[in-house]
Amino acid sequence: MTPTVSASGLSLHFGGTRALDEVSLRLSTGVTGLLGPNGAGKTTLLRVLATAVPADRGVFTVLGHDPGTSRGRQEVRRRLGYLPQAPGFHPDFTAFEFVDYVAILKELTDRTARHREVRRVLDEVGLTGVRGKRLRKLSGGMRQRTALAAALVGDPAFLVLDEPTVGLDPEQRMRFRELIAHAGEGRTVLLSTHQTEDVAMLCNRVVVMAAGTVHFDGTPAELTAQAGGRVWSSAERDPGAKAGWRTGLGTFRNVGDPPDGADLLEPTLEDGYLLTLDGIGGVGGLGRGGGFGAEAAA
Amino acid sequence: MTYDSTDGANGGPGGTGGGSRWHVPAEDLRAYARGELAAPMLWSADTHLTACAHCRGVLAEAADPVALDAGWERLDAELDAPRPGFLESLLLRLGVADHTVRLLAATPVLRRSWLVAVVAVLLLTVVAGRSGATTGSPTLFLALAPLLPLLGVALSYGPALDPTYEMAVVAPMPGFRLLMIRTVAVLGAVLGLNGLATLALPWYGAAALAWLLPALALSATGLALAARLGPVLAPSLVGGGWITLLLVARTGREAVTDPLAPFTAAGQGVSALVAVLAAGLLFLLRDRFDLNRARGAGGGSGGGGTA
């Protein structure tokens, strides 16, 4: 099967900062989670794949087209849905007007067909009832769903979502996960997130980035397995653990290299993620005896 | 339209009719279902049906289900459709396409720049009038007027100023087209206002129009350079260059009553040439507007670095 995205050796520098360094990636249908600490290059990778910025080096195709050419870029954009990290809104727009505006940018020029499509996507994200409300009067979660609706206009084959659940309360986050899961049926979705729960609940594949490079590419189960036999419980904090903390049960959960005879625990995706980042220069990860590195936990 | 509270065919007033005492006559409902009810009765029926379950029930019995669905869709579409403002309505009447009008009128950044330009021009008119009254020259007006369209264009498009820029830049509509649509709108408004201000200075004759070619030259140059330098630095440099040029010309003129070099016939010719060359350069660089200028700014307005 032809992959939706095929990238090889993508590199991008901003001044002296190496944002992407030889990133290679293949994406196919399904939801792929992109995990990584702040500054890992997640947003930059998403923006490159969404054709917002060009890479300095490397080759890639999206939906079989080369975004390096003007024609190829246009073809990709016709089948792309993009929810940026901080989607901007015109606060005086209603939800309908905002999505309608994006639909026009997506070349839906026939008024009747365009309005039908706007109603369809607003219904898909559950905003039919507030479609006439000004965006400034909607909650953060509703505004985020409006932006998702805008990304879904035109039924894109490739959906790029940059931290869509950030800032949402647990109920809104769960609602958003349902929407993403629904949107991922039959599409390729690339989801950048800090939330390992998002990946565990939504994704059939996960990519971990740090310092501009890919450090893990596999299934969530495989990432979780990275921590297999490396999480254990103890009555006191184990000084040999790379990180440990008291749980609600009163015992300590330790992560690292367990002593012989340790009471091993079932690892989580987050354990696997943090152990994957451990030891990567300049990232943070797990500091011995110091608990989770601030950046890795962010 | 007549509503009959005692119309037996409508099942009588009140009842289960959604709380409405009045109902649309059955004949009108049948015409509505056939799509043959004319305005303004059509509008009244539309409004009434949204609130009256009883009439909706009667309509459902009278209507072909396919036609009824189409009617509801049309009603939905009309209720959802953004209401055009005065300017939008005017443009639609002038034959401008609906989607182009939406792009023009539904852009707060453009509105803001519009307001800034309006206020500035009004102030300029007052200042220029006073200046002319004491020095006998419209120099201040001629110096400032070309900067207004440059400012307006700079405020209408770009990652730092347009909240939806990141979404627009990855949309299939070419960024250059969006830029041109907004530029035409801003230039139309500001040049028009400048023209009105010129009319308020009749005693200077055609000399008071000497801002026009420099205005076009500055705007075109600002846009062309924005393709490489971005929408903030480019107009800033162009505006700074214009002011510097005027100061140099002021120093070099022989008599205080002489016009500054850019406002002489030769200067106007140079402005026209610059405008044409810059427009050509802008066209050649048009593809550059399809990519985000703020590569490292996390999308411009959002600003997130390389998260």
Tab-separated table of C-alpha atoms in Angstrom, chain A:
chain	number	residue	atom	x	y	z
A	1	MET	CA	0.000	0.000	0.000
A	2	THR	CA	1.325	3.443	-0.910
A	3	PRO	CA	2.047	5.421	2.264
A	4	THR	CA	0.325	8.749	2.758
A	5	VAL	CA	3.605	10.308	3.818
A	6	SER	CA	7.034	9.090	2.865
A	7	ALA	CA	9.891	11.221	4.206
A	8	SER	CA	13.601	10.594	4.173
A	9	GLY	CA	16.388	12.667	5.705
A	10	LEU	CA	14.299	15.761	6.503
A	11	SER	CA	16.413	18.482	8.082
A	12	LEU	CA	15.611	22.046	8.997
A	13	HIS	CA	17.623	24.687	10.829
A	14	PHE	CA	16.412	27.966	12.279
A	15	GLY	CA	19.545	30.042	12.510
A	16	GLY	CA	21.817	27.961	14.709
A	17	THR	CA	19.006	25.777	16.028
A	18	ARG	CA	18.655	22.280	14.587
A	19	ALA	CA	14.901	21.804	14.542
A	20	LEU	CA	14.842	18.659	12.412
A	21	ASP	CA	17.806	16.381	11.890
A	22	GLU	CA	17.598	13.612	9.304
A	23	VAL	CA	14.020	12.630	10.090
A	24	SER	CA	12.695	9.678	8.121
A	25	LEU	CA	9.096	8.624	8.410
A	26	ARG	CA	6.354	6.705	6.644
A	27	LEU	CA	2.714	7.222	7.549
A	28	SER	CA	-0.298	5.239	6.420
A	29	THR	CA	-3.977	5.114	7.307
A	30	GLY	CA	-4.705	5.326	11.017
A	31	VAL	CA	-3.816	7.635	13.872
A	32	THR	CA	-0.123	8.133	14.564
A	33	GLY	CA	0.862	9.873	17.774
A	34	LEU	CA	3.895	12.135	17.854
A	35	LEU	CA	5.332	12.379	21.363
A	36	GLY	CA	8.248	14.417	22.568
A	37	PRO	CA	9.313	17.084	25.038
A	38	ASN	CA	9.215	20.808	24.314
A	39	GLY	CA	11.717	21.672	21.612
A	40	ALA	CA	11.739	18.130	20.228
A	41	GLY	CA	10.791	19.359	16.753
A	42	LYS	CA	7.243	17.993	16.717
A	43	THR	CA	5.590	21.196	15.582
A	44	THR	CA	8.305	21.826	13.034
A	45	LEU	CA	7.848	18.345	11.557
A	46	LEU	CA	4.090	18.855	11.402
A	47	ARG	CA	4.495	22.213	9.707
A	48	VAL	CA	6.872	20.757	7.150
A	49	LEU	CA	4.530	17.861	6.392
A	50	ALA	CA	1.597	20.298	6.237
A	51	THR	CA	3.539	22.317	3.625
A	52	ALA	CA	3.625	25.448	5.792
A	53	VAL	CA	7.430	25.596	5.785
A	54	PRO	CA	9.947	23.927	3.485
A	55	ALA	CA	12.676	21.621	4.759
A	56	ASP	CA	16.313	22.551	4.184
A	57	ARG	CA	17.222	19.023	3.118
A	58	GLY	CA	15.604	15.672	2.519
A	59	VAL	CA	12.931	14.307	0.246
A	60	PHE	CA	9.325	13.563	0.994
A	61	THR	CA	6.017	12.994	-0.655
A	62	VAL	CA	2.547	13.516	0.746
A	63	LEU	CA	-0.351	11.674	-0.880
A	64	GLY	CA	1.969	10.897	-3.754
A	65	HIS	CA	2.834	14.527	-4.482
A	66	ASP	CA	6.069	16.438	-4.008
A	67	PRO	CA	5.396	19.488	-1.803
A	68	GLY	CA	8.676	20.962	-3.013
A	69	THR	CA	7.010	22.014	-6.243
A	70	SER	CA	4.293	24.625	-6.507
A	71	ARG	CA	1.939	22.236	-8.274
A	72	GLY	CA	2.628	19.382	-5.872
A	73	ARG	CA	2.086	21.684	-2.895
A	74	GLN	CA	-1.305	22.732	-4.227
A	75	GLU	CA	-2.327	19.115	-4.753
A	76	VAL	CA	-1.314	18.203	-1.207
A	77	ARG	CA	-3.166	21.174	0.237
A	78	ARG	CA	-6.365	20.189	-1.545
A	79	ARG	CA	-6.422	16.954	0.467
A	80	LEU	CA	-4.930	18.215	3.712
A	81	GLY	CA	-6.574	19.168	6.984
A	82	TYR	CA	-4.422	21.114	9.420
A	83	LEU	CA	-5.111	22.124	12.995
A	84	PRO	CA	-2.190	24.301	14.134
A	85	GLN	CA	-0.882	24.399	17.675
A	86	ALA	CA	-2.456	27.772	18.373
A	87	PRO	CA	-5.217	28.166	15.802
A	88	GLY	CA	-6.004	31.816	15.352
A	89	PHE	CA	-9.577	33.012	15.322
A	90	HIS	CA	-11.305	36.154	14.312
A	91	PRO	CA	-13.281	36.580	17.540
A	92	ASP	CA	-16.144	38.383	15.848
A	93	PHE	CA	-16.810	35.432	13.583
A	94	THR	CA	-19.486	32.942	14.426
A	95	ALA	CA	-18.479	29.289	14.343
A	96	PHE	CA	-20.253	28.999	11.014
A	97	GLU	CA	-18.553	32.075	9.569
A	98	PHE	CA	-15.122	30.890	10.640
A	99	VAL	CA	-15.506	27.461	9.077
A	100	ASP	CA	-17.083	29.077	6.020
A	101	TYR	CA	-14.052	31.357	5.728
A	102	VAL	CA	-11.671	28.397	5.853
A	103	ALA	CA	-13.862	26.564	3.336
A	104	ILE	CA	-13.412	29.469	0.928
A	105	LEU	CA	-9.656	29.272	1.432
A	106	LYS	CA	-10.019	25.594	0.556
A	107	GLU	CA	-11.475	26.628	-2.789
A	108	LEU	CA	-15.096	25.721	-2.069
A	109	THR	CA	-16.502	28.590	-4.043
A	110	ASP	CA	-20.047	27.398	-4.743
A	111	ARG	CA	-22.082	28.975	-1.969
A	112	THR	CA	-24.722	26.273	-1.594
A	113	ALA	CA	-22.259	23.382	-1.662
A	114	ARG	CA	-19.922	25.227	0.661
A	115	HIS	CA	-22.588	25.921	3.252
A	116	ARG	CA	-23.705	22.298	3.068
A	117	GLU	CA	-20.132	21.208	3.769
A	118	VAL	CA	-19.799	23.689	6.636
A	119	ARG	CA	-22.958	22.326	8.229
A	120	ARG	CA	-21.696	18.777	7.755
A	121	VAL	CA	-18.383	19.342	9.554
A	122	LEU	CA	-19.971	21.390	12.325
A	123	ASP	CA	-22.402	18.540	12.853
A	124	GLU	CA	-19.512	16.069	12.852
A	125	VAL	CA	-17.837	17.879	15.752
A	126	GLY	CA	-21.125	18.406	17.580
A	127	LEU	CA	-21.379	22.170	17.176
A	128	THR	CA	-24.584	22.438	15.191
A	129	GLY	CA	-26.356	23.983	18.152
A	130	VAL	CA	-23.850	26.813	18.561
A	131	ARG	CA	-22.990	27.430	14.925
A	132	GLY	CA	-24.421	30.934	15.099
A	133	LYS	CA	-22.537	31.955	18.238
A	134	ARG	CA	-19.566	34.299	18.188
A	135	LEU	CA	-16.293	32.491	18.762
A	136	ARG	CA	-15.374	34.781	21.626
A	137	LYS	CA	-18.436	33.506	23.497
A	138	LEU	CA	-17.545	29.828	23.066
A	139	SER	CA	-15.504	27.806	25.555
A	140	GLY	CA	-11.931	26.826	24.737
A	141	GLY	CA	-13.054	23.306	23.967
A	142	MET	CA	-15.734	24.507	21.567
A	143	ARG	CA	-13.290	26.832	19.836
A	144	GLN	CA	-10.899	23.930	19.451
A	145	ARG	CA	-13.706	21.823	17.978
A	146	THR	CA	-14.480	24.680	15.590
A	147	ALA	CA	-10.865	24.611	14.447
A	148	LEU	CA	-11.112	20.843	14.008
A	149	ALA	CA	-14.256	21.343	11.939
A	150	ALA	CA	-12.329	23.778	9.762
A	151	ALA	CA	-9.583	21.181	9.351
A	152	LEU	CA	-12.178	18.591	8.310
A	153	VAL	CA	-13.664	20.744	5.557
A	154	GLY	CA	-13.362	18.997	2.226
A	155	ASP	CA	-12.953	15.536	3.771
A	156	PRO	CA	-9.135	15.583	3.775
A	157	ALA	CA	-7.186	12.356	3.344
A	158	PHE	CA	-4.355	13.558	5.593
A	159	LEU	CA	-5.142	15.259	8.886
A	160	VAL	CA	-2.402	17.020	10.858
A	161	LEU	CA	-3.311	17.910	14.447
A	162	ASP	CA	-0.847	19.827	16.574
A	163	GLU	CA	-1.564	19.371	20.280
A	164	PRO	CA	-5.338	19.597	19.906
A	165	THR	CA	-6.081	18.554	23.487
A	166	VAL	CA	-3.796	21.022	25.243
A	167	GLY	CA	-5.625	23.275	27.670
A	168	LEU	CA	-8.810	21.207	27.646
A	169	ASP	CA	-10.423	19.864	30.797
A	170	PRO	CA	-10.755	16.071	31.139
A	171	GLU	CA	-14.307	15.960	29.811
A	172	GLN	CA	-13.467	18.115	26.815
A	173	ARG	CA	-10.339	16.052	26.228
A	174	MET	CA	-12.347	12.848	26.179
A	175	ARG	CA	-14.844	14.409	23.790
A	176	PHE	CA	-12.007	15.501	21.545
A	177	ARG	CA	-10.492	12.024	21.600
A	178	GLU	CA	-13.783	10.625	20.361
A	179	LEU	CA	-13.751	13.121	17.517
A	180	ILE	CA	-10.172	12.311	16.569
A	181	ALA	CA	-10.854	8.593	16.680
A	182	HIS	CA	-13.833	9.125	14.395
A	183	ALA	CA	-11.815	11.381	12.100
A	184	GLY	CA	-9.094	8.739	11.913
A	185	GLU	CA	-11.390	6.162	10.319
A	186	GLY	CA	-10.177	5.757	6.764
A	187	ARG	CA	-7.774	8.673	7.030
A	188	THR	CA	-4.178	9.234	7.945
A	189	VAL	CA	-3.994	11.340	11.098
A	190	LEU	CA	-0.765	12.656	12.574
A	191	LEU	CA	-1.371	13.814	16.130
A	192	SER	CA	1.225	15.735	18.092
A	193	THR	CA	0.675	15.635	21.830
A	194	HIS	CA	2.259	15.812	25.251
A	195	GLN	CA	-0.392	13.489	26.621
A	196	THR	CA	0.640	9.854	26.651
A	197	GLU	CA	-3.003	9.044	27.451
A	198	ASP	CA	-3.967	10.476	24.060
A	199	VAL	CA	-1.582	8.081	22.376
A	200	ALA	CA	-2.625	5.114	24.491
A	201	MET	CA	-6.309	5.687	23.732
A	202	LEU	CA	-6.182	6.815	20.124
A	203	CYS	CA	-3.134	5.739	18.226
A	204	ASN	CA	-2.217	2.585	16.419
A	205	ARG	CA	1.306	3.884	16.050
A	206	VAL	CA	3.590	6.214	17.981
A	207	VAL	CA	6.694	8.172	17.082
A	208	VAL	CA	8.890	9.649	19.821
A	209	MET	CA	11.006	12.669	18.899
A	210	ALA	CA	13.687	14.483	20.838
A	211	ALA	CA	16.237	17.075	19.762
A	212	GLY	CA	14.939	17.032	16.202
A	213	THR	CA	15.355	13.305	15.618
A	214	VAL	CA	13.137	10.232	15.811
A	215	HIS	CA	14.036	7.970	18.749
A	216	PHE	CA	11.208	5.487	18.574
A	217	ASP	CA	8.782	4.394	15.874
A	218	GLY	CA	6.403	1.555	16.600
A	219	THR	CA	3.123	0.609	18.176
A	220	PRO	CA	2.011	1.893	21.582
A	221	ALA	CA	2.382	-1.666	22.897
A	222	GLU	CA	5.985	-1.736	21.710
A	223	LEU	CA	6.696	1.595	23.379
A	224	THR	CA	5.151	0.321	26.591
A	225	ALA	CA	7.285	-2.819	26.300
A	226	GLN	CA	10.392	-0.610	26.437
A	227	ALA	CA	9.680	-0.371	30.154
A	228	GLY	CA	8.973	-4.077	30.593
A	229	GLY	CA	10.731	-5.322	33.736
A	230	ARG	CA	11.900	-1.790	34.555
A	231	VAL	CA	9.078	-0.611	36.818
A	232	TRP	CA	8.769	-1.899	40.350
A	233	SER	CA	7.136	-1.212	43.651
A	234	SER	CA	8.845	-0.767	47.010
A	235	ALA	CA	7.966	0.406	50.486
A	236	GLU	CA	10.625	3.135	50.343
A	237	ARG	CA	12.000	5.041	47.404
A	238	ASP	CA	14.643	2.880	45.765
A	239	PRO	CA	17.898	4.895	45.635
A	240	GLY	CA	18.923	2.934	42.541
A	241	ALA	CA	15.868	4.020	40.593
A	242	LYS	CA	16.102	6.653	37.909
A	243	ALA	CA	12.845	8.021	39.205
A	244	GLY	CA	10.449	7.097	41.950
A	245	TRP	CA	7.406	8.573	43.583
A	246	ARG	CA	4.899	7.704	46.271
A	247	THR	CA	1.603	6.507	44.862
A	248	GLY	CA	-1.841	6.824	46.338
A	249	LEU	CA	-1.438	3.357	47.809
A	250	GLY	CA	1.422	4.571	49.979
A	251	THR	CA	4.059	2.499	48.172
A	252	PHE	CA	6.716	3.823	45.818
A	253	ARG	CA	6.644	3.297	42.073
A	254	ASN	CA	10.213	3.126	40.770
A	255	VAL	CA	11.437	3.321	37.190
A	256	GLY	CA	14.885	2.315	36.028
A	257	ASP	CA	16.950	-0.820	36.501
A	258	PRO	CA	15.350	-2.873	39.287
A	259	PRO	CA	17.282	-4.772	41.950
A	260	ASP	CA	17.075	-8.548	42.074
A	261	GLY	CA	13.815	-9.786	43.474
A	262	ALA	CA	12.027	-6.481	42.947
A	263	ASP	CA	8.242	-6.470	42.953
A	264	LEU	CA	7.763	-5.690	39.262
A	265	LEU	CA	4.773	-3.687	38.084
A	266	GLU	CA	2.953	-3.560	34.802
A	267	PRO	CA	4.551	-0.727	32.798
A	268	THR	CA	2.539	2.050	31.189
A	269	LEU	CA	3.053	3.891	27.923
A	270	GLU	CA	4.373	6.835	29.887
A	271	ASP	CA	7.031	4.656	31.516
A	272	GLY	CA	8.144	3.494	28.090
A	273	TYR	CA	8.140	7.034	26.750
A	274	LEU	CA	10.228	8.417	29.610
A	275	LEU	CA	12.712	5.560	29.478
A	276	THR	CA	13.040	6.092	25.710
A	277	LEU	CA	13.976	9.709	26.333
A	278	ASP	CA	16.350	8.824	29.159
A	279	GLY	CA	19.937	9.597	28.349
A	280	ILE	CA	19.267	11.696	25.265
A	281	GLY	CA	21.608	14.654	25.510
A	282	GLY	CA	19.953	17.974	26.201
A	283	VAL	CA	16.486	16.503	26.621
A	284	GLY	CA	16.175	15.683	30.259
A	285	GLY	CA	14.500	12.324	30.538
A	286	LEU	CA	15.058	10.634	33.874
A	287	GLY	CA	17.676	12.043	36.190
A	288	ARG	CA	19.110	9.499	38.611
A	289	GLY	CA	17.832	10.266	42.067
A	290	GLY	CA	16.340	13.516	40.856
A	291	GLY	CA	12.978	12.318	39.648
A	292	PHE	CA	11.606	13.047	36.216
A	293	GLY	CA	13.405	15.699	34.249
A	294	ALA	CA	11.305	18.786	34.014
A	295	GLU	CA	11.391	18.884	30.235
A	296	ALA	CA	10.568	15.238	29.779
A	297	ALA	CA	7.616	15.464	32.074
A	298	ALA	CA	6.300	18.655	30.534
